[in-house]
mmCIF file of C-alpha atoms in Angstrom:
data_model
loop_
_atom_site.group_PDB
_atom_site.id
_atom_site.type_symbol
_atom_site.label_atom_id
_atom_site.label_comp_id
_atom_site.label_asym_id
_atom_site.label_seq_id
_atom_site.Cartn_x
_atom_site.Cartn_y
_atom_site.Cartn_z
ATOM 1 C CA MET A 1 -15.201 11.712 9.455
ATOM 2 C CA SER A 2 -11.973 13.422 8.335
ATOM 3 C CA ALA A 3 -11.712 14.721 4.782
ATOM 4 C CA PHE A 4 -8.121 13.489 4.728
ATOM 5 C CA GLN A 5 -6.043 10.468 5.691
ATOM 6 C CA TYR A 6 -3.139 10.948 8.092
ATOM 7 C CA CYS A 7 0.307 9.850 6.977
ATOM 8 C CA LEU A 8 3.700 9.855 8.719
ATOM 9 C CA ASN A 9 6.758 10.751 6.697
ATOM 10 C CA THR A 10 9.520 8.818 8.435
ATOM 11 C CA SER A 11 11.901 11.792 8.318
ATOM 12 C CA THR A 12 9.906 13.028 11.333
ATOM 13 C CA ILE A 13 11.313 10.218 13.517
ATOM 14 C CA ARG A 14 14.432 9.616 11.437
ATOM 15 C CA PRO A 15 16.851 7.928 13.913
ATOM 16 C CA THR A 16 14.329 5.168 14.722
ATOM 17 C CA PRO A 17 14.951 1.782 13.023
ATOM 18 C CA LEU A 18 12.861 1.202 9.909
ATOM 19 C CA LEU A 19 10.542 -1.527 11.166
ATOM 20 C CA ASP A 20 9.992 0.370 14.415
ATOM 21 C CA LYS A 21 8.972 3.443 12.410
ATOM 22 C CA ILE A 22 6.315 1.386 10.665
ATOM 23 C CA ARG A 23 5.043 -0.102 13.915
ATOM 24 C CA ILE A 24 4.890 3.300 15.629
ATOM 25 C CA ALA A 25 2.958 4.839 12.725
ATOM 26 C CA GLY A 26 0.359 2.109 12.860
ATOM 27 C CA GLU A 27 0.039 2.112 16.632
ATOM 28 C CA THR A 28 -0.368 5.899 16.902
ATOM 29 C CA GLY A 29 -3.273 6.132 14.482
ATOM 30 C CA TYR A 30 -1.814 6.858 11.062
ATOM 31 C CA SER A 31 -3.303 5.078 8.072
ATOM 32 C CA ALA A 32 -0.270 5.612 5.834
ATOM 33 C CA ILE A 33 3.488 6.079 5.906
ATOM 34 C CA GLU A 34 6.137 7.472 3.549
ATOM 35 C CA LEU A 35 9.403 5.544 3.454
ATOM 36 C CA TRP A 36 12.817 6.816 2.391
ATOM 37 C CA HIS A 37 15.085 4.768 0.170
ATOM 38 C CA ASP A 38 17.896 5.989 2.428
ATOM 39 C CA ASP A 39 16.284 3.740 5.077
ATOM 40 C CA ILE A 40 15.260 0.893 2.777
ATOM 41 C CA GLU A 41 18.665 0.376 1.178
ATOM 42 C CA PRO A 42 20.704 0.098 4.415
ATOM 43 C CA PHE A 43 18.042 -2.271 5.775
ATOM 44 C CA LEU A 44 18.512 -4.520 2.740
ATOM 45 C CA ALA A 45 22.312 -4.214 2.920
ATOM 46 C CA SER A 46 22.245 -5.415 6.533
ATOM 47 C CA GLY A 47 20.388 -8.605 5.593
ATOM 48 C CA GLY A 48 16.775 -7.469 5.747
ATOM 49 C CA LYS A 49 14.358 -8.261 2.959
ATOM 50 C CA LEU A 50 11.714 -6.313 1.106
ATOM 51 C CA THR A 51 9.228 -8.944 2.237
ATOM 52 C CA ASP A 52 10.039 -8.036 5.863
ATOM 53 C CA ILE A 53 9.120 -4.402 5.192
ATOM 54 C CA ARG A 54 5.993 -5.371 3.261
ATOM 55 C CA LYS A 55 4.862 -7.640 6.093
ATOM 56 C CA ALA A 56 5.404 -4.856 8.637
ATOM 57 C CA LEU A 57 3.263 -2.522 6.517
ATOM 58 C CA ASP A 58 0.557 -5.154 6.127
ATOM 59 C CA ASP A 59 0.587 -6.005 9.830
ATOM 60 C CA GLN A 60 -0.111 -2.341 10.654
ATOM 61 C CA ARG A 61 -2.572 -1.971 7.754
ATOM 62 C CA LEU A 62 -0.610 0.995 6.452
ATOM 63 C CA GLN A 63 -0.819 2.360 2.945
ATOM 64 C CA LEU A 64 2.425 3.385 1.274
ATOM 65 C CA PRO A 65 1.578 6.506 -0.757
ATOM 66 C CA THR A 66 5.188 7.282 -1.695
ATOM 67 C CA THR A 67 8.793 6.287 -1.420
ATOM 68 C CA ILE A 68 11.454 9.026 -1.327
ATOM 69 C CA TYR A 69 13.213 9.773 -3.633
ATOM 70 C CA LEU A 70 14.273 9.467 -7.312
ATOM 71 C CA ARG A 71 17.277 11.546 -8.359
ATOM 72 C CA GLY A 72 19.658 11.966 -11.282
ATOM 73 C CA TRP A 73 16.885 12.162 -13.879
ATOM 74 C CA CYS A 74 16.002 15.847 -14.147
ATOM 75 C CA ASP A 75 18.714 17.719 -16.058
ATOM 76 C CA THR A 76 21.033 14.890 -17.074
ATOM 77 C CA THR A 77 21.987 13.572 -20.495
ATOM 78 C CA GLY A 78 24.147 10.814 -21.925
ATOM 79 C CA ALA A 79 26.093 8.537 -19.579
ATOM 80 C CA GLU A 80 25.154 10.590 -16.517
ATOM 81 C CA HIS A 81 21.474 10.237 -17.366
ATOM 82 C CA ALA A 82 21.810 6.497 -17.920
ATOM 83 C CA LYS A 83 23.503 6.159 -14.523
ATOM 84 C CA GLY A 84 20.746 8.158 -12.864
ATOM 85 C CA LEU A 85 18.052 6.029 -14.483
ATOM 86 C CA ASP A 86 19.774 2.851 -13.300
ATOM 87 C CA GLU A 87 19.381 4.029 -9.710
ATOM 88 C CA CYS A 88 15.797 5.105 -10.403
ATOM 89 C CA LYS A 89 15.023 1.646 -11.786
ATOM 90 C CA ARG A 90 16.370 -0.023 -8.649
ATOM 91 C CA ARG A 91 14.377 2.294 -6.401
ATOM 92 C CA LEU A 92 11.216 1.857 -8.485
ATOM 93 C CA GLU A 93 11.618 -1.902 -8.245
ATOM 94 C CA HIS A 94 11.817 -1.619 -4.454
ATOM 95 C CA ALA A 95 8.842 0.768 -4.372
ATOM 96 C CA ALA A 96 6.752 -1.623 -6.439
ATOM 97 C CA ALA A 97 7.636 -4.594 -4.237
ATOM 98 C CA LEU A 98 6.502 -2.622 -1.184
ATOM 99 C CA GLY A 99 3.208 -1.601 -2.770
ATOM 100 C CA ALA A 100 3.959 2.112 -3.187
ATOM 101 C CA ILE A 101 1.576 4.137 -5.314
ATOM 102 C CA TYR A 102 4.003 6.977 -6.096
ATOM 103 C CA SER A 103 7.716 7.633 -5.859
ATOM 104 C CA ILE A 104 8.880 11.201 -5.355
ATOM 105 C CA ALA A 105 10.963 12.588 -8.231
ATOM 106 C CA SER A 106 13.178 15.330 -6.804
ATOM 107 C CA PRO A 107 14.435 18.200 -8.991
ATOM 108 C CA ALA A 108 17.937 19.321 -9.786
ATOM 109 C CA GLY A 109 19.428 21.978 -7.546
ATOM 110 C CA GLY A 110 20.564 24.615 -10.037
ATOM 111 C CA LYS A 111 19.358 26.183 -13.259
ATOM 112 C CA VAL A 112 17.427 23.700 -15.365
ATOM 113 C CA ASP A 113 16.657 23.389 -19.069
ATOM 114 C CA VAL A 114 12.880 23.124 -18.701
ATOM 115 C CA ALA A 115 12.374 21.412 -22.053
ATOM 116 C CA LEU A 116 14.943 18.763 -21.117
ATOM 117 C CA ALA A 117 13.460 18.337 -17.639
ATOM 118 C CA ALA A 118 9.988 17.906 -19.139
ATOM 119 C CA SER A 119 11.207 15.290 -21.615
ATOM 120 C CA ASN A 120 13.122 13.477 -18.879
ATOM 121 C CA TYR A 121 10.118 13.586 -16.554
ATOM 122 C CA ALA A 122 7.856 12.078 -19.238
ATOM 123 C CA GLU A 123 10.442 9.330 -19.692
ATOM 124 C CA LEU A 124 10.604 8.761 -15.920
ATOM 125 C CA VAL A 125 6.823 8.524 -15.541
ATOM 126 C CA THR A 126 6.631 5.982 -18.369
ATOM 127 C CA LEU A 127 9.452 4.034 -16.735
ATOM 128 C CA GLY A 128 7.731 4.117 -13.354
ATOM 129 C CA LEU A 129 4.439 2.938 -14.790
ATOM 130 C CA SER A 130 6.226 -0.103 -16.214
ATOM 131 C CA TYR A 131 6.842 -1.066 -12.562
ATOM 132 C CA GLY A 132 3.350 -0.028 -11.459
ATOM 133 C CA VAL A 133 4.584 3.092 -9.613
ATOM 134 C CA LYS A 134 3.925 6.739 -10.571
ATOM 135 C CA PRO A 135 6.872 9.161 -10.250
ATOM 136 C CA ALA A 136 5.520 12.439 -8.829
ATOM 137 C CA MET A 137 7.192 15.790 -9.493
ATOM 138 C CA GLU A 138 8.614 17.581 -6.457
ATOM 139 C CA TYR A 139 9.571 21.219 -6.025
ATOM 140 C CA LEU A 140 12.028 22.225 -3.288
ATOM 141 C CA GLY A 141 11.899 25.733 -1.864
ATOM 142 C CA PHE A 142 15.647 25.962 -1.321
ATOM 143 C CA VAL A 143 16.809 24.992 -4.840
ATOM 144 C CA GLU A 144 17.564 27.635 -7.439
ATOM 145 C CA GLN A 145 14.772 27.156 -9.964
ATOM 146 C CA ILE A 146 12.242 24.368 -9.382
ATOM 147 C CA ASN A 147 11.115 25.832 -6.066
ATOM 148 C CA THR A 148 7.396 26.612 -6.514
ATOM 149 C CA ILE A 149 4.220 24.889 -7.627
ATOM 150 C CA GLU A 150 4.359 26.944 -10.833
ATOM 151 C CA SER A 151 7.871 25.784 -11.720
ATOM 152 C CA ALA A 152 7.016 22.128 -11.159
ATOM 153 C CA LEU A 153 3.706 22.476 -12.991
ATOM 154 C CA GLU A 154 5.487 23.921 -16.018
ATOM 155 C CA ILE A 155 7.577 20.764 -16.276
ATOM 156 C CA MET A 156 4.517 18.568 -15.750
ATOM 157 C CA ASN A 157 2.531 20.385 -18.442
ATOM 158 C CA ARG A 158 5.385 20.439 -20.939
ATOM 159 C CA SER A 159 5.930 16.717 -20.389
ATOM 160 C CA GLN A 160 2.416 16.181 -21.816
ATOM 161 C CA HIS A 161 2.180 12.983 -19.787
ATOM 162 C CA PRO A 162 -1.383 12.240 -18.631
ATOM 163 C CA GLN A 163 -0.081 10.662 -15.401
ATOM 164 C CA ALA A 164 1.993 13.685 -14.346
ATOM 165 C CA THR A 165 1.505 14.502 -10.650
ATOM 166 C CA ILE A 166 3.018 16.792 -8.022
ATOM 167 C CA ILE A 167 3.987 16.743 -4.352
ATOM 168 C CA VAL A 168 2.816 19.877 -2.507
ATOM 169 C CA ASP A 169 4.314 21.152 0.737
ATOM 170 C CA PRO A 170 3.586 24.278 2.867
ATOM 171 C CA PHE A 171 7.225 24.718 3.908
ATOM 172 C CA HIS A 172 8.515 24.534 0.348
ATOM 173 C CA ASN A 173 5.844 26.991 -0.789
ATOM 174 C CA PHE A 174 7.005 29.483 1.841
ATOM 175 C CA ARG A 175 10.722 28.867 1.319
ATOM 176 C CA GLY A 176 10.446 29.169 -2.471
ATOM 177 C CA GLY A 177 8.532 32.436 -2.248
ATOM 178 C CA GLY A 178 5.304 30.954 -3.566
ATOM 179 C CA GLU A 179 1.746 31.535 -2.435
ATOM 180 C CA PHE A 180 -0.677 28.990 -1.008
ATOM 181 C CA SER A 181 -3.175 30.251 -3.594
ATOM 182 C CA SER A 182 -1.108 28.441 -6.231
ATOM 183 C CA LEU A 183 -2.861 25.256 -5.123
ATOM 184 C CA SER A 184 -5.819 26.540 -7.141
ATOM 185 C CA LEU A 185 -3.776 25.864 -10.293
ATOM 186 C CA LEU A 186 -4.020 22.133 -9.611
ATOM 187 C CA ARG A 187 -6.720 19.526 -9.939
ATOM 188 C CA GLY A 188 -7.069 17.092 -7.071
ATOM 189 C CA ASP A 189 -5.981 14.177 -9.251
ATOM 190 C CA GLN A 190 -2.721 15.985 -10.052
ATOM 191 C CA ILE A 191 -1.692 16.009 -6.376
ATOM 192 C CA ALA A 192 0.093 12.810 -5.390
ATOM 193 C CA ILE A 193 0.345 13.770 -1.715
ATOM 194 C CA SER A 194 0.403 16.872 0.456
ATOM 195 C CA HIS A 195 3.190 17.089 2.971
ATOM 196 C CA PHE A 196 2.206 18.981 6.103
ATOM 197 C CA ASN A 197 4.370 21.134 8.351
ATOM 198 C CA ASP A 198 4.810 24.645 9.694
ATOM 199 C CA THR A 199 7.737 27.011 9.906
ATOM 200 C CA PRO A 200 8.642 30.053 12.052
ATOM 201 C CA SER A 201 8.683 33.598 10.717
ATOM 202 C CA THR A 202 12.334 33.924 11.767
ATOM 203 C CA PRO A 203 15.026 33.475 10.631
ATOM 204 C CA PRO A 204 14.240 35.135 7.288
ATOM 205 C CA ARG A 205 12.769 32.910 4.581
ATOM 206 C CA MET A 206 15.965 32.633 2.549
ATOM 207 C CA GLN A 207 17.901 31.407 5.590
ATOM 208 C CA GLN A 208 15.516 28.552 6.333
ATOM 209 C CA HIS A 209 16.082 24.923 5.377
ATOM 210 C CA ASP A 210 14.564 21.511 6.126
ATOM 211 C CA HIS A 211 15.588 21.651 9.783
ATOM 212 C CA SER A 212 13.594 24.888 10.214
ATOM 213 C CA ARG A 213 10.255 23.080 9.998
ATOM 214 C CA VAL A 214 8.135 22.805 13.113
ATOM 215 C CA LEU A 215 4.971 20.980 14.095
ATOM 216 C CA PRO A 216 1.712 22.352 12.668
ATOM 217 C CA GLY A 217 0.560 25.218 14.873
ATOM 218 C CA GLU A 218 4.045 26.088 16.150
ATOM 219 C CA GLY A 219 4.870 28.386 13.239
ATOM 220 C CA HIS A 220 3.297 31.247 11.323
ATOM 221 C CA LEU A 221 1.839 29.552 8.227
ATOM 222 C CA ASN A 222 -1.903 29.710 7.584
ATOM 223 C CA LEU A 223 -2.383 25.956 7.451
ATOM 224 C CA LYS A 224 -6.156 26.202 7.707
ATOM 225 C CA ASN A 225 -6.071 28.040 4.391
ATOM 226 C CA TRP A 226 -3.792 25.334 2.957
ATOM 227 C CA VAL A 227 -6.280 22.641 3.973
ATOM 228 C CA ASN A 228 -9.229 24.584 2.547
ATOM 229 C CA LEU A 229 -7.432 25.145 -0.759
ATOM 230 C CA LEU A 230 -6.672 21.424 -1.009
ATOM 231 C CA LYS A 231 -10.361 20.698 -0.521
ATOM 232 C CA GLN A 232 -11.316 23.253 -3.162
ATOM 233 C CA ALA A 233 -8.893 21.599 -5.599
ATOM 234 C CA GLY A 234 -10.699 18.303 -5.016
ATOM 235 C CA TYR A 235 -7.859 16.667 -3.100
ATOM 236 C CA ASN A 236 -8.944 14.480 -0.188
ATOM 237 C CA ARG A 237 -6.208 11.925 0.328
ATOM 238 C CA TRP A 238 -3.102 12.064 2.517
ATOM 239 C CA LEU A 239 -1.719 14.788 4.730
ATOM 240 C CA SER A 240 1.783 13.615 5.566
ATOM 241 C CA LEU A 241 3.685 15.027 8.531
ATOM 242 C CA GLU A 242 7.214 15.790 7.305
ATOM 243 C CA LEU A 243 9.713 17.355 9.707
ATOM 244 C CA PHE A 244 13.504 17.242 10.027
ATOM 245 C CA SER A 245 13.966 18.469 13.595
ATOM 246 C CA GLU A 246 16.910 17.268 15.655
ATOM 247 C CA LYS A 247 14.991 18.338 18.765
ATOM 248 C CA LEU A 248 12.158 15.979 17.829
ATOM 249 C CA TRP A 249 14.598 13.228 16.830
ATOM 250 C CA ALA A 250 15.953 13.329 20.398
ATOM 251 C CA ARG A 251 12.498 12.700 21.869
ATOM 252 C CA ASP A 252 10.546 9.481 22.184
ATOM 253 C CA PRO A 253 9.423 8.694 18.606
ATOM 254 C CA ARG A 254 6.027 7.397 19.699
ATOM 255 C CA GLU A 255 5.372 10.657 21.550
ATOM 256 C CA VAL A 256 6.432 12.682 18.500
ATOM 257 C CA ALA A 257 4.210 10.649 16.187
ATOM 258 C CA LYS A 258 1.211 11.068 18.507
ATOM 259 C CA ILE A 259 1.742 14.816 18.958
ATOM 260 C CA GLY A 260 2.150 15.096 15.189
ATOM 261 C CA ILE A 261 -1.121 13.422 14.251
ATOM 262 C CA ASP A 262 -2.987 15.417 16.890
ATOM 263 C CA SER A 263 -1.532 18.663 15.498
ATOM 264 C CA MET A 264 -2.743 17.778 11.995
ATOM 265 C CA LYS A 265 -6.222 16.931 13.213
ATOM 266 C CA GLU A 266 -6.519 20.434 14.665
ATOM 267 C CA TYR A 267 -6.537 21.844 11.130
ATOM 268 C CA VAL A 268 -8.760 19.233 9.544
ATOM 269 C CA GLN A 269 -11.419 18.614 12.160
ATOM 270 C CA SER A 270 -11.836 22.108 13.612
#
């Protein structure tokens, strides 16, 4: 039996309609799916209902570990902060209605006042818990400051919130200049979800972005080490395939989903 559960981040088959994404994930063997609010909100605007999405998830027996993403909370104050929280509240309400466990809290892009970010993150987690959803701290390898596990963990620790959690991601570790060994800084219960992907050795690290990601095994990252370090940290929940490849988007989404889950299993079951 696998030590992990396999999850599909819907960015991997992005052009596919929302309900089809859910159906494909279930029919190709995933036990979980990550949904983007950028998909949920247009679906609702076109006349769809949250109950339609929830039914699709239930029909496929899919867990919803996260929704993606919460923004405008990290380094804002005053009226800008209030506006950001209003959007977060709406997204948290949607996440709760869909049965999400976490919602990904994305960082600001530039230099950040860490004390402010920590205070704002504590506020966001408390807000999320009022809806029954846990906002999880994300680092992004291509932003200026919050681009490693260490930088996200500093905000989590300074928030002093007992429900602080983090999203970990091999691509973002590489892109931000971090080391996979940084996973040893975390306890398993601090990891909300592990995204899973690979990336080529060229172009140079600083020139890579989301679209640079490739299927596990097609790049140069030591993903077996990543998996082993997750196990050592005591994490045994979701590995979520997250890619942003236009080449894959042009292919049959069912084929991509099936190839993706098979590529993850190579690192877990070998």
